[in-house]
């Protein structure tokens, strides 16, 4: 499946790493600061395709990945908790999953605060009214406050993918075309 779908899915390992970090951050009363710092690192990842590729590339040693992560952590003035967490992830050959760990941490942190996290990836930019409508819909289903990540992926052609917790609602043209293609190959 395409990269747009993988952005909505988080691996079990990433969730375990995020849960461990949340436990440490809770003990240190630094849950929100940790989330803010992870978001800064996640933005740096999202803003640099080269960085994201280097951290995911198996030919780059975990030592080199860890060194790059430490340099970025220093530049972003990340706390020792977050900097060490990111370095440990790289040392354990999980640098390519750091983006997933950031998303998992956000989800777990929101759940701890009683908030529902949702992600929507749409083919085109959503208007503020459309985002509000989706947030209201998710809030009515979840019965609580909602925090929504909104991204655009033109590969979807039209429609959107909405993820609430572990549930994915895929109303994209791309997935419909993929299913039709698969059905035709099977026929």
mmCIF file of C-alpha atoms in Angstrom:
data_model
loop_
_atom_site.group_PDB
_atom_site.id
_atom_site.type_symbol
_atom_site.label_atom_id
_atom_site.label_comp_id
_atom_site.label_asym_id
_atom_site.label_seq_id
_atom_site.Cartn_x
_atom_site.Cartn_y
_atom_site.Cartn_z
ATOM 1 C CA UNK A 1 0.000 0.000 0.000
ATOM 2 C CA UNK A 2 1.070 3.574 -0.456
ATOM 3 C CA UNK A 3 2.942 5.792 1.950
ATOM 4 C CA UNK A 4 -0.250 7.726 2.701
ATOM 5 C CA UNK A 5 -1.748 4.686 4.395
ATOM 6 C CA UNK A 6 1.417 3.818 6.303
ATOM 7 C CA UNK A 7 1.306 7.311 7.768
ATOM 8 C CA UNK A 8 -1.952 6.337 9.457
ATOM 9 C CA UNK A 9 -0.718 3.018 10.807
ATOM 10 C CA UNK A 10 1.620 2.688 13.765
ATOM 11 C CA UNK A 11 3.637 -0.454 14.425
ATOM 12 C CA UNK A 12 3.315 -2.422 17.636
ATOM 13 C CA UNK A 13 6.983 -1.751 18.403
ATOM 14 C CA UNK A 14 6.478 2.002 17.980
ATOM 15 C CA UNK A 15 3.540 1.842 20.378
ATOM 16 C CA UNK A 16 5.630 -0.063 22.955
ATOM 17 C CA UNK A 17 8.454 2.483 22.702
ATOM 18 C CA UNK A 18 5.971 5.354 23.013
ATOM 19 C CA UNK A 19 4.302 3.736 26.037
ATOM 20 C CA UNK A 20 7.680 3.344 27.752
ATOM 21 C CA UNK A 21 8.501 6.994 27.066
ATOM 22 C CA UNK A 22 5.091 8.090 28.341
ATOM 23 C CA UNK A 23 5.698 6.160 31.580
ATOM 24 C CA UNK A 24 9.046 7.910 32.046
ATOM 25 C CA UNK A 25 7.598 11.313 31.150
ATOM 26 C CA UNK A 26 4.709 10.766 33.582
ATOM 27 C CA UNK A 27 7.164 9.882 36.370
ATOM 28 C CA UNK A 28 9.116 13.075 35.612
ATOM 29 C CA UNK A 29 5.926 15.157 35.257
ATOM 30 C CA UNK A 30 7.028 16.071 31.740
ATOM 31 C CA UNK A 31 4.290 14.558 29.548
ATOM 32 C CA UNK A 32 3.377 17.782 27.734
ATOM 33 C CA UNK A 33 6.983 18.962 27.383
ATOM 34 C CA UNK A 34 7.945 15.554 25.982
ATOM 35 C CA UNK A 35 5.076 15.688 23.497
ATOM 36 C CA UNK A 36 6.081 19.176 22.407
ATOM 37 C CA UNK A 37 9.702 18.101 21.914
ATOM 38 C CA UNK A 38 8.674 14.978 20.007
ATOM 39 C CA UNK A 39 6.467 17.141 17.795
ATOM 40 C CA UNK A 40 9.470 19.384 17.063
ATOM 41 C CA UNK A 41 11.563 16.372 16.117
ATOM 42 C CA UNK A 42 8.681 14.935 14.078
ATOM 43 C CA UNK A 43 8.376 18.221 12.193
ATOM 44 C CA UNK A 44 12.096 18.135 11.426
ATOM 45 C CA UNK A 45 11.588 14.619 10.044
ATOM 46 C CA UNK A 46 8.577 15.670 7.982
ATOM 47 C CA UNK A 47 10.404 18.714 6.629
ATOM 48 C CA UNK A 48 13.413 16.717 5.404
ATOM 49 C CA UNK A 49 12.879 13.848 2.995
ATOM 50 C CA UNK A 50 16.652 13.200 3.108
ATOM 51 C CA UNK A 51 16.646 12.845 6.886
ATOM 52 C CA UNK A 52 13.621 10.562 6.830
ATOM 53 C CA UNK A 53 15.244 8.430 4.109
ATOM 54 C CA UNK A 54 18.587 8.248 5.942
ATOM 55 C CA UNK A 55 16.949 7.105 9.176
ATOM 56 C CA UNK A 56 14.991 4.423 7.317
ATOM 57 C CA UNK A 57 17.859 3.187 5.157
ATOM 58 C CA UNK A 58 19.297 -0.154 6.339
ATOM 59 C CA UNK A 59 22.669 0.661 4.750
ATOM 60 C CA UNK A 60 23.199 3.548 7.189
ATOM 61 C CA UNK A 61 24.642 2.208 10.451
ATOM 62 C CA UNK A 62 22.702 2.628 13.667
ATOM 63 C CA UNK A 63 25.736 4.493 15.069
ATOM 64 C CA UNK A 64 25.506 7.054 12.246
ATOM 65 C CA UNK A 65 21.740 7.343 12.704
ATOM 66 C CA UNK A 66 22.212 7.854 16.436
ATOM 67 C CA UNK A 67 24.854 10.543 15.800
ATOM 68 C CA UNK A 68 22.513 12.390 13.422
ATOM 69 C CA UNK A 69 19.685 12.146 15.943
ATOM 70 C CA UNK A 70 21.914 13.462 18.750
ATOM 71 C CA UNK A 71 22.973 16.403 16.564
ATOM 72 C CA UNK A 72 19.357 17.260 15.752
ATOM 73 C CA UNK A 73 18.362 16.831 19.409
ATOM 74 C CA UNK A 74 21.100 19.279 20.418
ATOM 75 C CA UNK A 75 20.062 21.773 17.723
ATOM 76 C CA UNK A 76 16.425 21.566 18.876
ATOM 77 C CA UNK A 77 17.505 21.793 22.564
ATOM 78 C CA UNK A 78 15.626 18.610 23.409
ATOM 79 C CA UNK A 79 15.608 17.410 27.004
ATOM 80 C CA UNK A 80 17.867 14.498 27.964
ATOM 81 C CA UNK A 81 14.753 12.310 28.278
ATOM 82 C CA UNK A 82 13.706 12.831 24.658
ATOM 83 C CA UNK A 83 17.244 12.948 23.261
ATOM 84 C CA UNK A 84 18.191 9.694 24.983
ATOM 85 C CA UNK A 85 14.920 8.068 23.928
ATOM 86 C CA UNK A 86 15.557 8.913 20.268
ATOM 87 C CA UNK A 87 19.167 7.689 20.500
ATOM 88 C CA UNK A 88 18.077 4.403 22.092
ATOM 89 C CA UNK A 89 15.543 3.925 19.292
ATOM 90 C CA UNK A 90 18.325 4.386 16.734
ATOM 91 C CA UNK A 91 20.719 2.115 18.653
ATOM 92 C CA UNK A 92 18.016 -0.577 18.646
ATOM 93 C CA UNK A 93 17.603 -0.332 14.864
ATOM 94 C CA UNK A 94 14.258 1.489 15.184
ATOM 95 C CA UNK A 95 15.262 4.902 13.787
ATOM 96 C CA UNK A 96 13.009 4.395 10.778
ATOM 97 C CA UNK A 97 10.042 4.079 13.150
ATOM 98 C CA UNK A 98 10.613 7.312 15.071
ATOM 99 C CA UNK A 99 7.828 9.070 13.155
ATOM 100 C CA UNK A 100 5.473 6.273 14.220
ATOM 101 C CA UNK A 101 6.722 6.590 17.805
ATOM 102 C CA UNK A 102 5.912 10.304 17.774
ATOM 103 C CA UNK A 103 2.366 9.595 16.537
ATOM 104 C CA UNK A 104 1.920 6.766 19.051
ATOM 105 C CA UNK A 105 3.116 8.987 21.910
ATOM 106 C CA UNK A 106 0.620 11.683 20.898
ATOM 107 C CA UNK A 107 -2.180 9.099 20.818
ATOM 108 C CA UNK A 108 -1.248 7.595 24.188
ATOM 109 C CA UNK A 109 -0.767 10.999 25.802
ATOM 110 C CA UNK A 110 -4.142 12.179 24.499
ATOM 111 C CA UNK A 111 -5.808 9.005 25.786
ATOM 112 C CA UNK A 112 -4.216 9.581 29.191
ATOM 113 C CA UNK A 113 -5.830 13.051 29.229
ATOM 114 C CA UNK A 114 -9.198 11.593 28.155
ATOM 115 C CA UNK A 115 -8.904 12.995 24.646
ATOM 116 C CA UNK A 116 -9.515 11.114 21.397
ATOM 117 C CA UNK A 117 -6.866 11.506 18.714
ATOM 118 C CA UNK A 118 -7.820 11.219 15.102
ATOM 119 C CA UNK A 119 -5.933 11.612 11.843
ATOM 120 C CA UNK A 120 -7.384 12.532 8.502
ATOM 121 C CA UNK A 121 -5.499 12.378 5.230
ATOM 122 C CA UNK A 122 -7.364 13.955 2.345
ATOM 123 C CA UNK A 123 -6.689 14.261 -1.355
ATOM 124 C CA UNK A 124 -7.193 18.034 -1.194
ATOM 125 C CA UNK A 125 -6.874 20.713 1.472
ATOM 126 C CA UNK A 126 -9.857 20.634 3.821
ATOM 127 C CA UNK A 127 -11.595 23.858 4.765
ATOM 128 C CA UNK A 128 -11.757 24.783 8.446
ATOM 129 C CA UNK A 129 -15.501 24.034 8.321
ATOM 130 C CA UNK A 130 -14.823 20.514 6.971
ATOM 131 C CA UNK A 131 -12.209 19.873 9.674
ATOM 132 C CA UNK A 132 -14.649 21.109 12.337
ATOM 133 C CA UNK A 133 -17.371 18.838 10.922
ATOM 134 C CA UNK A 134 -15.035 15.819 11.117
ATOM 135 C CA UNK A 135 -13.963 16.763 14.655
ATOM 136 C CA UNK A 136 -17.613 17.065 15.714
ATOM 137 C CA UNK A 137 -18.396 13.694 14.127
ATOM 138 C CA UNK A 138 -15.496 11.996 15.927
ATOM 139 C CA UNK A 139 -16.453 13.725 19.198
ATOM 140 C CA UNK A 140 -20.028 12.458 18.893
ATOM 141 C CA UNK A 141 -18.772 8.899 18.374
ATOM 142 C CA UNK A 142 -16.063 9.007 21.050
ATOM 143 C CA UNK A 143 -17.998 11.057 23.565
ATOM 144 C CA UNK A 144 -15.056 13.294 24.381
ATOM 145 C CA UNK A 145 -12.710 16.011 23.255
ATOM 146 C CA UNK A 146 -10.926 15.421 19.938
ATOM 147 C CA UNK A 147 -7.476 16.322 18.678
ATOM 148 C CA UNK A 148 -7.222 15.927 14.906
ATOM 149 C CA UNK A 149 -4.143 15.769 12.688
ATOM 150 C CA UNK A 150 -4.935 16.884 9.149
ATOM 151 C CA UNK A 151 -2.684 16.157 6.176
ATOM 152 C CA UNK A 152 -2.981 16.235 2.400
ATOM 153 C CA UNK A 153 -1.904 13.415 0.082
ATOM 154 C CA UNK A 154 -2.757 13.979 -3.599
ATOM 155 C CA UNK A 155 -2.119 10.262 -4.282
ATOM 156 C CA UNK A 156 -5.551 9.572 -2.785
ATOM 157 C CA UNK A 157 -6.999 11.214 -5.952
ATOM 158 C CA UNK A 158 -10.217 12.164 -4.122
ATOM 159 C CA UNK A 159 -11.797 11.443 -0.759
ATOM 160 C CA UNK A 160 -10.088 10.872 2.574
ATOM 161 C CA UNK A 161 -8.844 8.370 5.129
ATOM 162 C CA UNK A 162 -9.899 8.897 8.739
ATOM 163 C CA UNK A 163 -8.186 7.038 11.573
ATOM 164 C CA UNK A 164 -9.684 7.007 15.047
ATOM 165 C CA UNK A 165 -7.662 4.865 17.420
ATOM 166 C CA UNK A 166 -7.087 1.578 15.594
ATOM 167 C CA UNK A 167 -10.071 2.031 13.251
ATOM 168 C CA UNK A 168 -9.514 3.239 9.699
ATOM 169 C CA UNK A 169 -12.286 4.599 7.512
ATOM 170 C CA UNK A 170 -10.981 4.692 3.956
ATOM 171 C CA UNK A 171 -13.170 6.716 1.613
ATOM 172 C CA UNK A 172 -10.458 7.455 -0.949
ATOM 173 C CA UNK A 173 -10.683 6.885 -4.678
ATOM 174 C CA UNK A 174 -7.180 5.392 -4.650
ATOM 175 C CA UNK A 175 -8.190 2.561 -2.317
ATOM 176 C CA UNK A 176 -11.291 1.870 -4.413
ATOM 177 C CA UNK A 177 -9.140 1.691 -7.547
ATOM 178 C CA UNK A 178 -6.642 -0.549 -5.738
ATOM 179 C CA UNK A 179 -9.456 -2.911 -4.705
ATOM 180 C CA UNK A 180 -10.852 -2.960 -8.252
ATOM 181 C CA UNK A 181 -7.382 -3.701 -9.624
ATOM 182 C CA UNK A 182 -6.949 -6.537 -7.132
ATOM 183 C CA UNK A 183 -10.377 -7.949 -7.989
ATOM 184 C CA UNK A 184 -9.581 -7.842 -11.708
ATOM 185 C CA UNK A 185 -6.290 -9.670 -11.170
ATOM 186 C CA UNK A 186 -8.125 -12.366 -9.234
ATOM 187 C CA UNK A 187 -10.752 -12.808 -11.968
#
